[in-house]
């Protein structure tokens, strides 16, 4: 099965611009692997590039994405594409790793 999650909004609530350097997606289906990650419909990581590592990746893998700067109060839309052998609800979160090594993880959401 191919699964697309779209419309997840993330807002920079700080007073300074942030630059996202890496992401670490978490999902609770063992058969699921991520193969594409977008911010504002721009591909930031994919199994054939851009970014690294290559290939579909398991939950918890740190993905080195194309750096993306988000200005104060700016909201961006996240889209992810997955392969899975399971159907039914799945619980997600995303850990954003900034250029300065700070990390911010989203709340869990279930789809």
Tab-separated table of N, CA, C and O in Angstrom:
chain	number	residue	atom	x	y	z
A	1	UNK	N	0.825	-1.185	0.000
A	1	UNK	CA	0.000	0.000	0.000
A	1	UNK	C	0.870	1.249	0.000
A	1	UNK	O	1.922	1.280	0.634
A	2	UNK	N	0.425	2.276	-0.677
A	2	UNK	CA	1.072	3.578	-0.628
A	2	UNK	C	0.191	4.506	0.191
A	2	UNK	O	-1.018	4.546	0.007
A	3	UNK	N	0.796	5.250	1.115
A	3	UNK	CA	0.060	6.156	1.990
A	3	UNK	C	0.676	7.543	1.858
A	3	UNK	O	1.897	7.690	1.905
A	4	UNK	N	-0.176	8.560	1.692
A	4	UNK	CA	0.277	9.951	1.686
A	4	UNK	C	-0.388	10.680	2.843
A	4	UNK	O	-1.593	10.591	3.027
A	5	UNK	N	0.422	11.380	3.626
A	5	UNK	CA	-0.082	12.229	4.693
A	5	UNK	C	0.224	13.650	4.266
A	5	UNK	O	1.375	13.986	3.975
A	6	UNK	N	-0.802	14.484	4.182
A	6	UNK	CA	-0.641	15.845	3.695
A	6	UNK	C	-1.422	16.794	4.602
A	6	UNK	O	-2.374	16.394	5.253
A	7	UNK	N	-0.991	18.034	4.634
A	7	UNK	CA	-1.736	19.036	5.376
A	7	UNK	C	-1.337	19.170	6.831
A	7	UNK	O	-2.028	19.835	7.604
A	8	UNK	N	-0.216	18.554	7.239
A	8	UNK	CA	0.270	18.732	8.602
A	8	UNK	C	0.952	20.100	8.658
A	8	UNK	O	1.906	20.350	7.923
A	9	UNK	N	0.435	21.000	9.493
A	9	UNK	CA	0.981	22.353	9.554
A	9	UNK	C	1.908	22.513	10.753
A	9	UNK	O	1.607	22.044	11.849
A	10	UNK	N	3.035	23.176	10.504
A	10	UNK	CA	4.024	23.449	11.540
A	10	UNK	C	4.302	24.941	11.507
A	10	UNK	O	4.556	25.507	10.438
A	11	UNK	N	4.249	25.591	12.679
A	11	UNK	CA	4.462	27.039	12.774
A	11	UNK	C	5.693	27.333	13.626
A	11	UNK	O	5.858	26.749	14.706
A	12	UNK	N	6.526	28.242	13.146
A	12	UNK	CA	7.662	28.725	13.931
A	12	UNK	C	7.126	29.786	14.890
A	12	UNK	O	6.832	30.910	14.485
A	13	UNK	N	6.994	29.450	16.155
A	13	UNK	CA	6.442	30.358	17.150
A	13	UNK	C	7.513	31.166	17.879
A	13	UNK	O	7.212	31.890	18.817
A	14	UNK	N	8.766	31.058	17.432
A	14	UNK	CA	9.840	31.809	18.080
A	14	UNK	C	9.978	33.194	17.442
A	14	UNK	O	9.316	33.503	16.452
A	15	UNK	N	10.862	33.994	18.018
A	15	UNK	CA	11.110	35.342	17.507
A	15	UNK	C	12.221	35.362	16.455
A	15	UNK	O	12.568	36.425	15.943
A	16	UNK	N	12.813	34.210	16.180
A	16	UNK	CA	13.923	34.135	15.233
A	16	UNK	C	13.634	33.093	14.164
A	16	UNK	O	12.914	32.122	14.403
A	17	UNK	N	14.230	33.296	12.996
A	17	UNK	CA	14.134	32.289	11.936
A	17	UNK	C	14.849	31.018	12.404
A	17	UNK	O	15.825	31.081	13.158
A	18	UNK	N	14.321	29.878	11.987
A	18	UNK	CA	14.972	28.595	12.285
A	18	UNK	C	15.287	27.903	10.969
A	18	UNK	O	14.593	28.092	9.975
A	19	UNK	N	16.350	27.115	10.979
A	19	UNK	CA	16.701	26.335	9.797
A	19	UNK	C	16.654	24.863	10.163
A	19	UNK	O	17.415	24.407	11.029
A	20	UNK	N	15.745	24.142	9.522
A	20	UNK	CA	15.629	22.698	9.752
A	20	UNK	C	16.686	22.003	8.901
A	20	UNK	O	16.750	22.179	7.684
A	21	UNK	N	17.531	21.209	9.561
A	21	UNK	CA	18.639	20.507	8.911
A	21	UNK	C	18.316	19.032	8.696
A	21	UNK	O	18.700	18.440	7.693
A	22	UNK	N	17.607	18.452	9.670
A	22	UNK	CA	17.278	17.024	9.619
A	22	UNK	C	15.886	16.829	10.210
A	22	UNK	O	15.404	17.657	10.977
A	23	UNK	N	15.271	15.709	9.860
A	23	UNK	CA	14.023	15.299	10.504
A	23	UNK	C	14.162	13.850	10.938
A	23	UNK	O	14.972	13.096	10.385
A	24	UNK	N	13.372	13.485	11.929
A	24	UNK	CA	13.330	12.108	12.414
A	24	UNK	C	11.861	11.737	12.582
A	24	UNK	O	11.247	12.072	13.588
A	25	UNK	N	11.286	11.072	11.564
A	25	UNK	CA	9.874	10.699	11.665
A	25	UNK	C	9.700	9.422	12.496
A	25	UNK	O	10.514	8.509	12.425
A	26	UNK	N	8.633	9.408	13.295
A	26	UNK	CA	8.289	8.226	14.075
A	26	UNK	C	6.884	7.797	13.683
A	26	UNK	O	5.994	8.632	13.537
A	27	UNK	N	6.681	6.488	13.479
A	27	UNK	CA	5.360	5.942	13.152
A	27	UNK	C	5.287	4.546	13.734
A	27	UNK	O	6.293	3.862	13.873
A	28	UNK	N	4.067	4.115	14.107
A	28	UNK	CA	3.921	2.903	14.913
A	28	UNK	C	3.566	1.635	14.136
A	28	UNK	O	3.170	0.653	14.741
A	29	UNK	N	3.734	1.637	12.836
A	29	UNK	CA	3.499	0.411	12.053
A	29	UNK	C	4.852	-0.160	11.643
A	29	UNK	O	5.597	0.463	10.885
A	30	UNK	N	5.204	-1.362	12.130
A	30	UNK	CA	6.521	-1.929	11.829
A	30	UNK	C	6.786	-2.135	10.333
A	30	UNK	O	7.930	-2.067	9.895
A	31	UNK	N	5.729	-2.359	9.543
A	31	UNK	CA	5.933	-2.617	8.116
A	31	UNK	C	6.063	-1.323	7.306
A	31	UNK	O	6.312	-1.350	6.111
A	32	UNK	N	5.887	-0.169	7.957
A	32	UNK	CA	5.848	1.101	7.242
A	32	UNK	C	7.256	1.669	7.050
A	32	UNK	O	8.075	1.608	7.958
A	33	UNK	N	7.519	2.221	5.856
A	33	UNK	CA	8.762	2.937	5.590
A	33	UNK	C	8.438	4.232	4.860
A	33	UNK	O	7.532	4.289	4.036
A	34	UNK	N	9.189	5.285	5.182
A	34	UNK	CA	9.000	6.571	4.516
A	34	UNK	C	9.857	6.601	3.253
A	34	UNK	O	10.977	6.090	3.237
A	35	UNK	N	9.299	7.187	2.174
A	35	UNK	CA	10.096	7.319	0.964
A	35	UNK	C	10.104	8.722	0.362
A	35	UNK	O	10.878	8.995	-0.557
A	36	UNK	N	9.292	9.663	0.888
A	36	UNK	CA	9.325	11.060	0.431
A	36	UNK	C	8.908	11.981	1.561
A	36	UNK	O	8.022	11.645	2.348
A	37	UNK	N	9.538	13.162	1.634
A	37	UNK	CA	9.194	14.172	2.629
A	37	UNK	C	9.231	15.541	1.959
A	37	UNK	O	10.217	15.886	1.294
A	38	UNK	N	8.158	16.301	2.124
A	38	UNK	CA	8.020	17.617	1.489
A	38	UNK	C	7.733	18.687	2.532
A	38	UNK	O	7.063	18.415	3.528
A	39	UNK	N	8.186	19.910	2.269
A	39	UNK	CA	7.756	21.097	3.000
A	39	UNK	C	7.232	22.064	1.950
A	39	UNK	O	7.939	22.379	0.975
A	40	UNK	N	5.986	22.519	2.138
A	40	UNK	CA	5.319	23.406	1.167
A	40	UNK	C	5.412	22.864	-0.269
A	40	UNK	O	5.724	23.593	-1.212
A	41	UNK	N	5.149	21.571	-0.412
A	41	UNK	CA	5.151	20.870	-1.706
A	41	UNK	C	6.499	20.841	-2.410
A	41	UNK	O	6.579	20.504	-3.585
A	42	UNK	N	7.576	21.178	-1.698
A	42	UNK	CA	8.920	21.092	-2.246
A	42	UNK	C	9.601	19.860	-1.639
A	42	UNK	O	9.668	19.725	-0.412
A	43	UNK	N	10.110	18.957	-2.485
A	43	UNK	CA	10.758	17.743	-1.999
A	43	UNK	C	12.027	18.105	-1.233
A	43	UNK	O	12.925	18.751	-1.761
A	44	UNK	N	12.090	17.675	0.031
A	44	UNK	CA	13.243	17.958	0.887
A	44	UNK	C	14.072	16.710	1.182
A	44	UNK	O	15.219	16.805	1.580
A	45	UNK	N	13.452	15.529	1.030
A	45	UNK	CA	14.154	14.253	1.179
A	45	UNK	C	13.379	13.217	0.381
A	45	UNK	O	12.147	13.231	0.349
A	46	UNK	N	14.118	12.304	-0.252
A	46	UNK	CA	13.482	11.215	-0.974
A	46	UNK	C	14.404	10.020	-1.067
A	46	UNK	O	15.623	10.138	-0.928
A	47	UNK	N	13.813	8.877	-1.304
A	47	UNK	CA	14.602	7.643	-1.346
A	47	UNK	C	15.611	7.650	-2.483
A	47	UNK	O	16.601	6.937	-2.428
A	48	UNK	N	15.408	8.453	-3.527
A	48	UNK	CA	16.387	8.624	-4.595
A	48	UNK	C	16.957	10.042	-4.588
A	48	UNK	O	17.425	10.529	-5.599
A	49	UNK	N	16.856	10.734	-3.440
A	49	UNK	CA	17.339	12.105	-3.319
A	49	UNK	C	16.191	13.069	-3.470
A	49	UNK	O	15.121	12.698	-3.928
A	50	UNK	N	16.328	14.273	-3.036
A	50	UNK	CA	17.510	14.826	-2.375
A	50	UNK	C	17.665	14.293	-0.963
A	50	UNK	O	16.785	13.613	-0.446
A	51	UNK	N	18.780	14.644	-0.343
A	51	UNK	CA	19.037	14.250	1.033
A	51	UNK	C	19.615	12.858	1.160
A	51	UNK	O	19.894	12.179	0.173
A	52	UNK	N	19.801	12.439	2.399
A	52	UNK	CA	20.363	11.122	2.684
A	52	UNK	C	19.800	10.636	4.027
A	52	UNK	O	19.282	11.448	4.799
A	53	UNK	N	19.864	9.355	4.357
A	53	UNK	CA	20.365	8.280	3.517
A	53	UNK	C	19.390	7.955	2.384
A	53	UNK	O	18.238	8.376	2.422
A	54	UNK	N	19.868	7.216	1.405
A	54	UNK	CA	19.030	6.800	0.291
A	54	UNK	C	18.195	5.581	0.662
A	54	UNK	O	18.485	4.879	1.617
A	55	UNK	N	17.152	5.349	-0.108
A	55	UNK	CA	16.280	4.201	0.121
A	55	UNK	C	15.168	4.517	1.093
A	55	UNK	O	15.234	5.491	1.844
A	56	UNK	N	14.109	3.708	1.065
A	56	UNK	CA	13.002	3.861	2.010
A	56	UNK	C	13.530	3.591	3.416
A	56	UNK	O	14.364	2.701	3.611
A	57	UNK	N	13.059	4.364	4.408
A	57	UNK	CA	13.627	4.297	5.756
A	57	UNK	C	12.571	3.966	6.808
A	57	UNK	O	11.416	4.342	6.684
A	58	UNK	N	13.036	3.290	7.862
A	58	UNK	CA	12.178	2.881	8.976
A	58	UNK	C	11.922	4.043	9.944
A	58	UNK	O	12.630	5.056	9.933
A	59	UNK	N	10.949	3.846	10.806
A	59	UNK	CA	10.645	4.788	11.878
A	59	UNK	C	11.897	5.054	12.707
A	59	UNK	O	12.666	4.140	13.016
A	60	UNK	N	12.102	6.336	13.059
A	60	UNK	CA	13.213	6.709	13.924
A	60	UNK	C	14.504	7.037	13.206
A	60	UNK	O	15.455	7.501	13.831
A	61	UNK	N	14.565	6.801	11.890
A	61	UNK	CA	15.780	7.112	11.130
A	61	UNK	C	15.916	8.625	10.981
A	61	UNK	O	14.950	9.313	10.650
A	62	UNK	N	17.111	9.140	11.218
A	62	UNK	CA	17.370	10.567	11.017
A	62	UNK	C	17.623	10.795	9.540
A	62	UNK	O	18.506	10.176	8.944
A	63	UNK	N	16.814	11.679	8.943
A	63	UNK	CA	16.903	11.981	7.522
A	63	UNK	C	17.530	13.361	7.351
A	63	UNK	O	17.044	14.354	7.894
A	64	UNK	N	18.634	13.419	6.614
A	64	UNK	CA	19.314	14.678	6.341
A	64	UNK	C	18.621	15.313	5.139
A	64	UNK	O	18.811	14.884	4.006
A	65	UNK	N	17.786	16.315	5.414
A	65	UNK	CA	16.969	16.931	4.365
A	65	UNK	C	17.684	18.136	3.765
A	65	UNK	O	18.684	18.615	4.305
A	66	UNK	N	17.168	18.649	2.656
A	66	UNK	CA	17.605	19.936	2.119
A	66	UNK	C	17.219	20.989	3.155
A	66	UNK	O	16.058	21.083	3.543
A	67	UNK	N	18.205	21.755	3.632
A	67	UNK	CA	17.937	22.735	4.690
A	67	UNK	C	16.793	23.659	4.305
A	67	UNK	O	16.712	24.116	3.160
A	68	UNK	N	15.931	23.931	5.278
A	68	UNK	CA	14.759	24.770	5.066
A	68	UNK	C	14.649	25.774	6.197
A	68	UNK	O	14.615	25.384	7.361
A	69	UNK	N	14.602	27.067	5.857
A	69	UNK	CA	14.466	28.122	6.853
A	69	UNK	C	13.001	28.516	6.971
A	69	UNK	O	12.319	28.713	5.967
A	70	UNK	N	12.536	28.611	8.220
A	70	UNK	CA	11.167	29.038	8.505
A	70	UNK	C	11.264	30.321	9.331
A	70	UNK	O	11.898	30.354	10.387
A	71	UNK	N	10.649	31.356	8.835
A	71	UNK	CA	10.687	32.667	9.480
A	71	UNK	C	9.765	32.692	10.708
A	71	UNK	O	8.868	31.865	10.831
A	72	UNK	N	9.964	33.669	11.628
A	72	UNK	CA	9.069	33.785	12.790
A	72	UNK	C	7.603	33.903	12.351
A	72	UNK	O	7.305	34.601	11.379
A	73	UNK	N	6.740	33.185	13.034
A	73	UNK	CA	5.291	33.160	12.772
A	73	UNK	C	4.919	32.548	11.418
A	73	UNK	O	3.749	32.559	11.047
A	74	UNK	N	5.874	32.016	10.676
A	74	UNK	CA	5.570	31.370	9.396
A	74	UNK	C	5.054	29.954	9.648
A	74	UNK	O	5.569	29.240	10.502
A	75	UNK	N	4.033	29.569	8.908
A	75	UNK	CA	3.487	28.217	8.962
A	75	UNK	C	3.814	27.513	7.654
A	75	UNK	O	3.615	28.072	6.575
A	76	UNK	N	4.344	26.296	7.762
A	76	UNK	CA	4.634	25.490	6.583
A	76	UNK	C	3.779	24.227	6.637
A	76	UNK	O	3.326	23.814	7.698
A	77	UNK	N	3.578	23.625	5.469
A	77	UNK	CA	2.788	22.404	5.362
A	77	UNK	C	3.715	21.229	5.053
A	77	UNK	O	4.547	21.306	4.143
A	78	UNK	N	3.546	20.171	5.825
A	78	UNK	CA	4.344	18.954	5.683
A	78	UNK	C	3.535	17.910	4.921
A	78	UNK	O	2.340	17.745	5.163
A	79	UNK	N	4.223	17.211	4.014
A	79	UNK	CA	3.619	16.057	3.333
A	79	UNK	C	4.646	14.931	3.373
A	79	UNK	O	5.836	15.169	3.191
A	80	UNK	N	4.176	13.712	3.630
A	80	UNK	CA	5.043	12.533	3.678
A	80	UNK	C	4.398	11.411	2.883
A	80	UNK	O	3.176	11.289	2.867
A	81	UNK	N	5.239	10.585	2.259
A	81	UNK	CA	4.740	9.415	1.525
A	81	UNK	C	5.415	8.169	2.082
A	81	UNK	O	6.611	8.181	2.370
A	82	UNK	N	4.607	7.102	2.216
A	82	UNK	CA	5.059	5.866	2.845
A	82	UNK	C	4.676	4.643	2.022
A	82	UNK	O	3.687	4.658	1.298
A	83	UNK	N	5.463	3.581	2.208
A	83	UNK	CA	5.074	2.229	1.806
A	83	UNK	C	4.634	1.521	3.086
A	83	UNK	O	5.235	1.718	4.141
A	84	UNK	N	3.597	0.679	3.010
A	84	UNK	CA	3.198	-0.108	4.171
A	84	UNK	C	2.499	-1.389	3.740
A	84	UNK	O	1.869	-1.439	2.693
A	85	UNK	N	2.622	-2.412	4.571
A	85	UNK	CA	1.909	-3.654	4.352
A	85	UNK	C	0.658	-3.741	5.197
A	85	UNK	O	-0.081	-4.713	5.136
A	86	UNK	N	0.436	-2.729	6.046
A	86	UNK	CA	-0.697	-2.722	6.971
A	86	UNK	C	-1.687	-1.629	6.593
A	86	UNK	O	-1.313	-0.605	6.046
A	87	UNK	N	-2.934	-1.831	6.934
A	87	UNK	CA	-3.929	-0.768	6.799
A	87	UNK	C	-4.412	-0.415	8.194
A	87	UNK	O	-4.039	-1.041	9.170
A	88	UNK	N	-5.234	0.605	8.281
A	88	UNK	CA	-5.752	1.029	9.575
A	88	UNK	C	-5.016	2.243	10.103
A	88	UNK	O	-4.098	2.748	9.469
A	89	UNK	N	-5.426	2.732	11.270
A	89	UNK	CA	-4.845	3.948	11.824
A	89	UNK	C	-3.355	3.794	12.122
A	89	UNK	O	-2.880	2.705	12.435
A	90	UNK	N	-2.640	4.901	12.028
A	90	UNK	CA	-1.220	4.918	12.374
A	90	UNK	C	-0.951	6.201	13.161
A	90	UNK	O	-1.540	7.242	12.885
A	91	UNK	N	-0.089	6.101	14.171
A	91	UNK	CA	0.273	7.242	15.006
A	91	UNK	C	1.660	7.738	14.603
A	91	UNK	O	2.582	6.933	14.432
A	92	UNK	N	1.779	9.066	14.438
A	92	UNK	CA	2.995	9.696	13.956
A	92	UNK	C	3.469	10.778	14.904
A	92	UNK	O	2.681	11.377	15.622
A	93	UNK	N	4.747	11.087	14.819
A	93	UNK	CA	5.315	12.346	15.299
A	93	UNK	C	6.559	12.611	14.465
A	93	UNK	O	7.071	11.706	13.794
A	94	UNK	N	7.001	13.858	14.472
A	94	UNK	CA	8.194	14.228	13.717
A	94	UNK	C	9.104	15.037	14.631
A	94	UNK	O	8.666	16.007	15.257
A	95	UNK	N	10.357	14.616	14.730
A	95	UNK	CA	11.369	15.358	15.458
A	95	UNK	C	12.131	16.206	14.436
A	95	UNK	O	12.701	15.672	13.495
A	96	UNK	N	12.089	17.533	14.615
A	96	UNK	CA	12.827	18.438	13.739
A	96	UNK	C	14.156	18.765	14.396
A	96	UNK	O	14.194	19.170	15.567
A	97	UNK	N	15.253	18.595	13.663
A	97	UNK	CA	16.592	18.878	14.170
A	97	UNK	C	17.111	20.100	13.412
A	97	UNK	O	17.219	20.075	12.184
A	98	UNK	N	17.389	21.155	14.170
A	98	UNK	CA	17.784	22.423	13.566
A	98	UNK	C	19.280	22.437	13.254
A	98	UNK	O	20.042	21.615	13.750
A	99	UNK	N	19.660	23.419	12.482
A	99	UNK	CA	21.057	23.591	12.096
A	99	UNK	C	21.962	23.754	13.317
A	99	UNK	O	23.105	23.317	13.315
A	100	UNK	N	21.425	24.372	14.392
A	100	UNK	CA	22.228	24.572	15.607
A	100	UNK	C	22.124	23.385	16.576
A	100	UNK	O	22.526	23.490	17.727
A	101	UNK	N	21.569	22.256	16.098
A	101	UNK	CA	21.446	20.993	16.850
A	101	UNK	C	20.287	20.964	17.844
A	101	UNK	O	20.082	19.956	18.508
A	102	UNK	N	19.522	22.061	17.991
A	102	UNK	CA	18.343	21.990	18.854
A	102	UNK	C	17.297	21.105	18.183
A	102	UNK	O	17.296	20.956	16.953
A	103	UNK	N	16.452	20.507	18.991
A	103	UNK	CA	15.443	19.583	18.479
A	103	UNK	C	14.073	19.968	19.023
A	103	UNK	O	13.949	20.379	20.172
A	104	UNK	N	13.063	19.824	18.175
A	104	UNK	CA	11.679	20.048	18.571
A	104	UNK	C	10.846	18.922	17.991
A	104	UNK	O	10.870	18.684	16.783
A	105	UNK	N	10.120	18.199	18.849
A	105	UNK	CA	9.272	17.105	18.374
A	105	UNK	C	7.809	17.517	18.446
A	105	UNK	O	7.371	18.125	19.425
A	106	UNK	N	7.074	17.179	17.407
A	106	UNK	CA	5.651	17.464	17.379
A	106	UNK	C	4.925	16.571	18.373
A	106	UNK	O	5.458	15.544	18.802
A	107	UNK	N	3.710	16.955	18.701
A	107	UNK	CA	2.836	16.043	19.439
A	107	UNK	C	2.519	14.868	18.517
A	107	UNK	O	2.636	14.968	17.300
A	108	UNK	N	2.104	13.760	19.105
A	108	UNK	CA	1.670	12.616	18.303
A	108	UNK	C	0.324	12.928	17.668
A	108	UNK	O	-0.509	13.596	18.283
A	109	UNK	N	0.133	12.440	16.457
A	109	UNK	CA	-1.178	12.542	15.810
A	109	UNK	C	-1.465	11.214	15.154
A	109	UNK	O	-0.556	10.490	14.758
A	110	UNK	N	-2.751	10.850	15.098
A	110	UNK	CA	-3.162	9.562	14.564
A	110	UNK	C	-4.032	9.773	13.339
A	110	UNK	O	-4.945	10.605	13.341
A	111	UNK	N	-3.727	9.032	12.295
A	111	UNK	CA	-4.502	9.089	11.050
A	111	UNK	C	-4.956	7.690	10.675
A	111	UNK	O	-4.327	6.719	10.983
